[in-house]
Structure formats: C-alpha cells, structure tokens
Amino acid sequence: MKVFKFGGASLKNAAGVKNVVSIIRQHGPYNVLVVVSAMGKTTNALEKIHSLATSGQNASSQITTLNDYHQEILRELFPSLHPVYQAVASLFKELEAQLATPGEFDQVYDQVVSIGELISSVIVHHYLLAQGESSHWLDARTCIATDACYREGKVEWAKTTTRIQALKPVLAKNIIITQGFIGRTDTGYTTTLGREGSDFSAAIFASSLQADSVTIWKDVPGVMNADPKRLPAATVFEELPFREAAEMTYYGANVIHPKTIKPLANKGIPLFVKNFEDPSLPGTKIHECTVDSLPPLIVFKDNQCLISCKVTDYTFITEEHLSTIFQALSSLDLRLNVMQNSAISFSFCLDFREHKVLSLIQKLQQQFEVFYNTGLTLITVKNYDAATFEKYRNHAGVLLEQSSRSTLQVLVRL
C-alpha cells in the first residue's frame, strides 16, 4: 500500500491534472491513497481573500478571479454539465459563507483557506472516474482529528489512527483521493496543520496505515543541497538518513514539511521525493541509513523578522526575563528560528506572521524596549566546509550570526 502526495505545482493546470492522474494510474487500481494540495497558487489567493474580508474590504473580484481559474481547468478536462461543475460551485458558495461568518482571525483563516484543497481533490477524483478508475473521494477532516490550535493544528493521534485504519477495506478496492493540510476539531471546525502541511498529512495517513512507502512528487529531481533557483549548481542526494532530513526541514528546507519525518521514521516507512515531470528519475530515498561525507546544505528562509528585547533599567537579562519572553511566544504559538543574548538584550528571529508577531511585540513592550526588523532572510549552512563558512559569514547585510561545529546561520537583509 502506497501513499502519494502531489503539491500545487503539479496541479496548476489541466495538463498537470492529466499528468498526475497518469502517474496514479500506473500504481493503481487500488491500495493507493493520494493526498493533494490546492491547485497552483490557490492558497495564496485564498489568504489574500481572507485578509481583505477580515479587514472589511470587498474580496468579490478576487473570488471571481479564483473561480475563473478553476473553471478554465474544468472546461479543459470535462464536458459541459458534468457533475464536477456543481461540486466546485458548491465549494465556492461555502467559501462565501465562511467569509461572512464572524470569528477569531485564525479560526476564520482555516475555514477559508482549506477550501483550496477541497476543490483540488474533487477535480482530481472526478477526472480519475472519467478515466475509468475506481476512485473514492475522502474528506480528510473525517479522519484527522486535531485540537483547536488554528493554523497549527495538533493531531490527536489515537483518534486519528483509529479512523484512518477503518479505510483499509475501501483501499482494497479503490484509489482514495483526499486533501492535505486540513483536519477538524471535536466541535466541527476545520483546522490547518501549518503552511505547506500536505506532506505531513501524507505521513499521518501512511503511519496510521503502516504503508509500504510515501512518495512526495515535486518539480525538482529530488532533495537537493540547495534551492536550484538560487544556486543552480545544487546537487541531488541519492539517499538521506531520517535524522539528516529532519534537521534539514527544521532549518527551513522547504522540499519537505518539518513534521513529515517523525511519524515515518518511527514506523520505518521510507519517504521518496520524486519529479512529477519525469517520473523515471530515481529521486531521493529518505530512510534509516548512513551516508558519509554529505556536501554542505544551504537553506534560505525568507520573510523573517528579527526582534530584540532590551531591559529598560540597565539590569542584565535574567532567567525571569527569558521566561516572560518564552511564555509570550508560547501563548501565540510562535517558534524561534535563531536566538542570541547579550548582557542587556535578547534577540531572536522567527517567521513573520504579521498578525501574531505584532501581538507578540505588543506583549513584550509591557516589560522591554523592543526593536524589530522585517523582510529578512535566514541563511543556514549545515555541514559547512571552509569555503562556504567564509562565503556566508562575510555575506553583505548580516544582522545576526551564529555558528556551531557543523552549522552556520546568518540573518541578512538581501
């Protein structure tokens, strides 16, 4: 039994849907569970729609543009009057209903942004049926149970595993098409598992089903030691140990979601990263192994914010001050990427989620003098050699630098 995950880039147009379905059919006609992301840049568009609506602005033109994008894909895949048109129309009505429903910012965000995955999965499901395959559409929210931590839902594993294991009879006769990124609370609200969380969804299903493998289909030939769009000379890893891959994701390598590795490693389920444009390429196998002499891994993490908290009475930074800072971070479910302290200040870098970061700054200003910079990039060089260490440590615009025996991190304004 295999689990596949296809991201938005693989489903950005009708040709992409046809290619994805072609790959799925090569591994069917059953015992394959497919997790899909929203098509193309749909999640970004839904975030924009949510932002406009929650600030009291009219988002109707953006909704129309998004609907037109999906309608164009439908027209290239299906004849007129096909049931898929009504299914997609119902989801756009649901989008408008959620936008009109009052609620806390992150709660409404999850109800709105999750619509993208639902639309994508409905289209892929119907196209599989049109190709004569036995496809079963599954609402992932009926399986993945989470707490009410919106935008970063924590999985309730016991309940989730029981629900997913009940799918085995369905898988024995069908290809299952479901959504990544989403779950549901006990009270019926949709949650999301963190941006780009569809990889994690695939790992949840695979772990619960004790799958033979998970394959994440990307627009790159495998896991690389750098983003080829930034460093064209990047090379592909043939294989990687689970631990190395986990550390890569922690530092921001966006080829795999950070939470993906743990459930697979715990069950010994190998993870393959392959190219959907050329499935014949070997890709990268992530499993329990040993690899000697790994090349330097270089990760660029954009949209970073540097916050510095300075005590106001000339005392030193104490454990009590640190406790206050970390409690504020925890209360807003924010994670640090780098931290550093001096005698009278504590500085840290985190992803700039504007709504939460501004709330954090407001909290910290009650006790500290707070300075912050946005629009920064965190560069991490893991397994550095002398050349990469010197190159990135002397990078222009460095605001913060930190190094250990194997890892260098610099926060820069590019």
Coordinates of C-alpha atoms in Angstrom, one line a residue:
M1 CA 0.0 0.0 0.0
K2 CA 1.4 3.4 -1.1
V3 CA 0.7 7.0 -0.2
F4 CA 1.3 9.7 -2.8
K5 CA 1.3 13.5 -2.2
F6 CA 1.0 16.0 -5.1
G7 CA 1.6 19.7 -4.4
G8 CA 0.1 22.7 -6.1
A9 CA 2.7 23.0 -8.7
S10 CA 1.8 19.6 -10.1
L11 CA -1.9 20.5 -10.4
K12 CA -1.6 24.1 -11.6
N13 CA -3.4 23.5 -14.9
A14 CA -5.4 20.9 -16.8
A15 CA -2.2 19.3 -18.3
G16 CA -0.9 19.0 -14.7
V17 CA -4.1 17.1 -13.6
K18 CA -3.8 14.8 -16.6
N19 CA -0.1 14.1 -15.7
V20 CA -0.9 13.4 -12.0
V21 CA -3.7 11.1 -12.9
S22 CA -1.4 9.3 -15.4
I23 CA 1.1 8.7 -12.5
I24 CA -1.6 7.5 -10.2
R25 CA -3.0 5.0 -12.7
Q26 CA 0.5 3.4 -13.1
H27 CA 0.3 2.4 -9.5
G28 CA -3.4 1.6 -9.1
P29 CA -6.1 0.4 -9.4
Y30 CA -6.3 0.1 -5.6
N31 CA -4.2 0.3 -2.5
V32 CA -3.0 3.9 -3.3
L33 CA -4.0 6.8 -1.1
V34 CA -3.4 10.2 -2.8
V35 CA -3.1 13.4 -0.9
V36 CA -3.4 16.6 -2.9
S37 CA -2.7 20.3 -2.2
A38 CA -4.6 23.3 -3.6
M39 CA -4.0 24.0 -7.3
G40 CA -1.2 26.3 -8.3
K41 CA -1.2 29.5 -6.1
T42 CA -4.8 29.0 -4.8
T43 CA -3.7 29.0 -1.2
N44 CA -2.0 32.4 -1.7
A45 CA -5.2 33.7 -3.4
L46 CA -7.4 32.5 -0.5
E47 CA -5.1 34.1 2.0
K48 CA -5.5 37.4 0.2
I49 CA -9.3 36.9 0.1
H50 CA -9.3 36.2 3.8
S51 CA -7.1 39.2 4.5
L52 CA -9.4 41.6 2.5
A53 CA -12.6 40.2 4.1
T54 CA -11.4 40.4 7.7
S55 CA -10.2 44.0 7.2
G56 CA -13.7 45.0 5.9
Q57 CA -12.8 45.2 2.2
N58 CA -14.6 43.7 -0.7
A59 CA -13.0 40.5 -2.0
S60 CA -15.6 39.7 -4.6
S61 CA -13.2 40.4 -7.6
Q62 CA -10.5 38.1 -6.1
I63 CA -13.1 35.3 -5.6
T64 CA -14.3 35.7 -9.2
T65 CA -10.7 35.5 -10.5
L66 CA -10.1 32.4 -8.4
N67 CA -13.3 30.8 -9.7
D68 CA -12.4 31.6 -13.3
Y69 CA -9.0 29.9 -12.8
H70 CA -10.7 26.7 -11.7
Q71 CA -13.4 26.9 -14.3
E72 CA -10.8 27.1 -17.1
I73 CA -9.2 23.9 -15.8
L74 CA -12.7 22.2 -15.6
R75 CA -13.5 23.2 -19.2
E76 CA -10.3 21.5 -20.5
L77 CA -11.0 18.3 -18.5
F78 CA -14.7 17.7 -18.6
P79 CA -17.7 18.2 -20.9
S80 CA -20.3 20.8 -20.0
L81 CA -23.0 19.7 -17.5
H82 CA -20.6 17.2 -15.8
P83 CA -21.4 16.9 -12.1
V84 CA -18.0 18.3 -11.2
Y85 CA -19.1 21.8 -12.1
Q86 CA -21.9 21.7 -9.4
A87 CA -19.5 20.2 -6.9
V88 CA -17.0 23.0 -7.4
A89 CA -19.7 25.7 -7.4
S90 CA -20.9 24.4 -4.0
L91 CA -17.4 24.8 -2.6
F92 CA -17.3 28.4 -3.8
K93 CA -20.6 29.0 -2.1
E94 CA -19.1 27.5 1.1
L95 CA -16.2 29.9 0.7
E96 CA -18.5 32.9 0.6
A97 CA -20.5 31.6 3.6
Q98 CA -17.3 31.2 5.7
L99 CA -16.2 34.7 4.8
A100 CA -19.5 36.0 6.1
T101 CA -19.3 34.1 9.3
P102 CA -17.7 36.1 12.2
G103 CA -14.9 34.5 14.2
E104 CA -11.4 34.9 15.5
F105 CA -8.8 35.7 12.8
D106 CA -7.0 32.4 12.7
Q107 CA -10.2 30.4 13.1
V108 CA -11.8 32.1 10.1
Y109 CA -8.5 31.7 8.2
D110 CA -8.6 27.9 8.5
Q111 CA -12.3 27.7 7.3
V112 CA -11.5 29.8 4.3
V113 CA -8.0 28.6 3.2
S114 CA -9.0 24.9 3.5
I115 CA -11.4 25.3 0.6
G116 CA -8.5 25.1 -1.9
E117 CA -7.6 21.5 -1.0
L118 CA -11.3 20.5 -1.2
I119 CA -11.7 21.9 -4.7
S120 CA -8.5 20.3 -5.9
S121 CA -9.4 16.9 -4.6
V122 CA -12.9 17.0 -6.1
I123 CA -11.4 17.8 -9.6
V124 CA -8.8 15.0 -9.4
H125 CA -11.3 12.5 -8.1
H126 CA -13.8 13.2 -10.9
Y127 CA -11.1 13.1 -13.5
L128 CA -10.0 9.7 -12.3
L129 CA -13.5 8.4 -12.5
A130 CA -13.7 9.8 -16.1
Q131 CA -10.6 7.7 -16.9
G132 CA -12.4 4.6 -15.7
E133 CA -10.6 4.3 -12.4
S134 CA -12.4 3.3 -9.2
S135 CA -11.8 6.5 -7.2
H136 CA -13.1 7.1 -3.7
W137 CA -13.2 10.8 -2.5
L138 CA -12.4 11.2 1.2
D139 CA -12.9 14.3 3.3
A140 CA -9.6 14.2 5.3
R141 CA -11.4 16.1 8.1
T142 CA -13.4 13.0 8.9
C143 CA -10.1 11.2 9.7
I144 CA -7.6 13.7 11.0
A145 CA -8.7 14.9 14.5
T146 CA -6.9 17.9 15.9
D147 CA -7.1 20.4 18.8
A148 CA -8.4 23.9 18.3
C149 CA -5.0 25.5 17.6
Y150 CA -5.9 27.1 14.3
R151 CA -3.2 27.3 11.6
E152 CA -1.1 24.9 13.5
G153 CA -3.5 22.1 14.5
K154 CA -2.0 19.4 16.8
V155 CA -3.0 15.9 15.8
E156 CA -4.9 13.7 18.2
W157 CA -3.1 10.6 17.2
A158 CA -5.2 7.8 18.9
K159 CA -8.5 9.1 17.4
T160 CA -6.9 9.8 14.1
T161 CA -5.2 6.4 13.7
T162 CA -8.5 4.5 14.6
R163 CA -10.4 6.5 11.9
I164 CA -7.7 6.0 9.2
Q165 CA -7.3 2.3 9.8
A166 CA -11.0 1.9 9.1
L167 CA -10.2 2.9 5.5
K168 CA -8.4 -0.4 4.7
P169 CA -11.5 -2.1 3.2
V170 CA -12.0 0.9 1.0
L171 CA -8.4 0.9 -0.1
A172 CA -8.6 -2.8 -1.0
K173 CA -10.9 -1.8 -3.9
N174 CA -10.2 1.8 -4.7
I175 CA -7.8 4.6 -5.1
I176 CA -8.5 7.1 -2.4
I177 CA -8.2 10.8 -3.2
T178 CA -8.1 13.1 -0.2
Q179 CA -6.8 16.5 0.9
G180 CA -3.6 17.6 2.6
F181 CA -3.2 20.3 5.2
I182 CA -6.6 20.0 6.9
G183 CA -8.2 18.4 9.9
R184 CA -11.1 19.0 12.2
T185 CA -11.8 19.8 15.9
D186 CA -14.3 17.9 18.1
T187 CA -16.6 20.9 17.7
G188 CA -16.6 20.6 13.9
Y189 CA -14.3 23.5 12.9
T190 CA -11.7 22.9 10.2
T191 CA -8.1 23.3 11.2
T192 CA -5.0 23.5 9.1
L193 CA -1.7 21.8 10.0
G194 CA 0.7 24.6 9.2
R195 CA 1.6 26.1 5.8
E196 CA 2.7 23.5 3.3
G197 CA 1.3 20.9 5.7
S198 CA 0.1 18.4 3.0
D199 CA 3.4 16.5 3.3
F200 CA 2.5 16.0 7.0
S201 CA -1.0 14.8 6.1
A202 CA 0.6 12.1 3.8
A203 CA 2.8 11.0 6.7
I204 CA -0.2 10.8 9.1
F205 CA -2.1 8.6 6.7
A206 CA 1.0 6.4 5.9
S207 CA 1.9 6.0 9.6
S208 CA -1.7 5.0 10.6
L209 CA -2.0 2.6 7.7
Q210 CA 1.5 1.2 8.1
A211 CA 2.1 1.9 4.4
D212 CA 5.0 0.5 2.4
S213 CA 6.2 4.0 1.4
V214 CA 5.3 7.6 0.9
T215 CA 6.2 9.5 -2.3
I216 CA 6.2 13.3 -2.5
W217 CA 6.0 14.4 -6.1
K218 CA 7.8 17.7 -6.7
D219 CA 9.0 19.9 -9.5
V220 CA 12.7 19.1 -8.6
P221 CA 14.6 15.8 -9.3
G222 CA 14.8 15.0 -5.6
V223 CA 16.1 16.5 -2.3
M224 CA 19.0 18.9 -3.2
N225 CA 21.7 20.5 -1.1
A226 CA 20.3 24.0 -2.1
D227 CA 17.4 25.6 -3.8
P228 CA 18.4 25.3 -7.5
K229 CA 16.5 28.6 -8.3
R230 CA 19.0 30.3 -6.0
L231 CA 22.1 28.1 -6.5
P232 CA 22.0 26.5 -10.0
A233 CA 24.9 24.2 -9.1
A234 CA 22.9 22.4 -6.4
T235 CA 23.1 18.6 -6.5
V236 CA 20.6 15.8 -5.7
F237 CA 21.0 13.4 -2.8
E238 CA 20.5 9.8 -3.8
E239 CA 19.6 8.9 -0.2
L240 CA 19.4 10.6 3.2
P241 CA 19.1 9.4 6.7
F242 CA 15.9 10.2 8.5
R243 CA 17.8 12.3 11.1
E244 CA 19.6 14.4 8.5
A245 CA 16.4 15.1 6.6
A246 CA 14.6 16.1 9.9
E247 CA 17.4 18.6 10.6
M248 CA 17.2 20.0 7.1
T249 CA 13.4 20.6 7.4
Y250 CA 14.0 22.2 10.9
Y251 CA 16.3 24.8 9.3
G252 CA 13.7 25.6 6.6
A253 CA 14.5 23.3 3.6
N254 CA 11.0 23.6 2.1
V255 CA 11.2 20.4 -0.1
I256 CA 9.6 18.6 2.9
H257 CA 7.3 19.9 5.7
P258 CA 9.2 19.8 9.1
K259 CA 6.6 17.5 10.7
T260 CA 6.7 14.8 8.0
I261 CA 9.8 12.8 9.1
K262 CA 8.9 11.8 12.6
P263 CA 5.8 9.6 12.0
L264 CA 7.6 7.9 9.1
A265 CA 10.8 7.3 10.9
N266 CA 9.0 5.9 14.0
K267 CA 7.4 3.3 11.7
G268 CA 10.4 2.7 9.4
I269 CA 8.4 3.8 6.4
P270 CA 10.7 5.1 3.6
L271 CA 10.0 8.5 2.0
F272 CA 10.7 9.1 -1.7
V273 CA 11.0 12.6 -3.2
K274 CA 10.4 12.3 -7.0
N275 CA 9.9 14.5 -10.0
F276 CA 6.4 14.6 -11.4
E277 CA 7.7 16.0 -14.7
D278 CA 9.9 13.0 -15.2
P279 CA 8.8 10.1 -13.0
S280 CA 11.6 7.9 -14.4
L281 CA 14.2 9.8 -12.5
P282 CA 15.4 8.0 -9.3
G283 CA 14.7 10.9 -6.9
T284 CA 15.8 10.7 -3.3
K285 CA 15.1 8.0 -0.8
I286 CA 14.9 9.0 2.9
H287 CA 15.2 6.1 5.2
E288 CA 17.3 4.6 8.1
C289 CA 20.8 4.6 6.6
T290 CA 24.3 6.0 6.9
V291 CA 25.8 8.4 4.4
D292 CA 29.3 9.6 4.7
S293 CA 30.7 13.0 3.6
L294 CA 27.5 14.9 2.9
P295 CA 28.1 18.1 1.0
P296 CA 27.2 21.4 2.6
L297 CA 23.4 22.0 2.8
I298 CA 22.4 25.6 2.2
V299 CA 18.9 26.8 3.1
F300 CA 17.4 30.2 2.5
K301 CA 14.4 31.1 4.7
D302 CA 12.7 34.3 3.6
N303 CA 10.1 36.5 5.3
Q304 CA 12.0 36.6 8.6
C305 CA 11.6 39.0 11.5
L306 CA 14.4 39.9 14.0
I307 CA 13.1 41.1 17.4
S308 CA 15.4 42.5 20.1
C309 CA 14.2 42.9 23.7
K310 CA 16.2 45.3 25.8
V311 CA 15.8 45.7 29.5
T312 CA 14.9 49.3 30.5
D313 CA 16.6 49.6 33.9
Y314 CA 20.2 48.7 33.0
T315 CA 19.9 45.3 34.7
F316 CA 21.2 42.2 33.0
I317 CA 18.9 39.7 31.1
T318 CA 17.9 37.1 33.6
E319 CA 16.1 33.8 33.5
E320 CA 13.0 35.6 34.7
H321 CA 13.2 37.9 31.6
L322 CA 13.7 34.9 29.4
S323 CA 10.7 33.2 31.0
T324 CA 8.5 36.2 30.2
I325 CA 9.6 36.2 26.6
F326 CA 9.1 32.4 26.0
Q327 CA 5.7 32.5 27.7
A328 CA 4.6 35.2 25.3
L329 CA 5.9 33.2 22.4
S330 CA 4.2 30.1 23.6
S331 CA 0.9 31.8 24.1
L332 CA 0.9 32.9 20.5
D333 CA 2.2 29.5 19.2
L334 CA 5.3 31.1 17.7
R335 CA 8.5 29.2 17.1
L336 CA 12.1 30.7 17.1
N337 CA 14.5 30.0 14.3
V338 CA 17.5 31.6 15.9
M339 CA 18.1 33.2 19.3
Q340 CA 21.0 35.1 20.9
N341 CA 21.5 37.1 24.0
S342 CA 23.9 39.8 25.3
A343 CA 24.2 41.3 28.8
I344 CA 21.2 43.6 28.4
S345 CA 19.2 42.3 25.4
F346 CA 17.8 39.1 24.0
S347 CA 17.4 38.8 20.2
F348 CA 15.5 36.2 18.2
C349 CA 14.4 35.5 14.7
L350 CA 11.1 34.0 13.6
D351 CA 8.8 33.7 10.6
F352 CA 6.9 37.0 10.1
R353 CA 3.3 36.1 10.6
E354 CA 2.2 39.7 10.8
H355 CA -1.0 39.3 13.0
K356 CA 0.8 37.2 15.6
V357 CA 4.1 38.9 15.5
L358 CA 2.6 42.3 16.1
S359 CA 0.6 40.9 19.0
L360 CA 3.8 39.5 20.4
I361 CA 5.6 42.8 20.2
Q362 CA 2.7 44.5 22.0
K363 CA 3.0 41.9 24.8
L364 CA 6.8 42.3 25.1
Q365 CA 6.6 46.1 25.1
Q366 CA 5.0 45.9 28.5
Q367 CA 8.3 45.0 30.0
F368 CA 11.0 45.6 27.4
E369 CA 12.2 48.2 24.9
V370 CA 11.5 46.3 21.7
F371 CA 13.1 46.8 18.3
Y372 CA 12.3 44.8 15.2
N373 CA 13.2 44.4 11.6
T374 CA 11.2 42.6 8.9
G375 CA 11.9 41.5 5.3
L376 CA 15.0 39.5 6.3
T377 CA 16.4 36.2 5.1
L378 CA 17.9 33.5 7.3
I379 CA 20.7 31.5 5.6
T380 CA 21.7 28.2 7.2
V381 CA 24.8 26.3 6.1
K382 CA 24.7 22.8 7.6
N383 CA 27.8 20.6 7.2
Y384 CA 29.8 23.6 6.1
D385 CA 33.3 23.5 4.8
A386 CA 35.9 26.3 4.9
A387 CA 34.8 27.8 1.7
T388 CA 31.1 28.0 2.5
F389 CA 31.8 29.2 6.0
E390 CA 33.8 32.1 4.8
K391 CA 31.4 32.9 2.0
Y392 CA 28.2 33.2 4.1
R393 CA 29.8 34.5 7.2
N394 CA 31.0 37.5 5.2
H395 CA 27.7 37.9 3.3
A396 CA 26.6 41.5 2.8
G397 CA 23.9 42.8 5.2
V398 CA 24.4 40.5 8.1
L399 CA 22.4 41.5 11.2
L400 CA 23.0 38.3 13.3
E401 CA 25.5 35.5 13.1
Q402 CA 25.7 32.2 14.9
S403 CA 27.8 29.1 14.4
S404 CA 28.4 25.7 15.9
R405 CA 30.8 22.9 14.9
S406 CA 28.7 21.9 11.9
T407 CA 26.2 24.7 11.3
L408 CA 26.4 28.4 10.4
Q409 CA 23.4 30.7 10.5
V410 CA 23.4 34.3 9.3
L411 CA 20.4 36.6 9.2
V412 CA 20.7 39.1 6.4
R413 CA 18.9 41.9 4.6
L414 CA 19.2 40.9 0.9

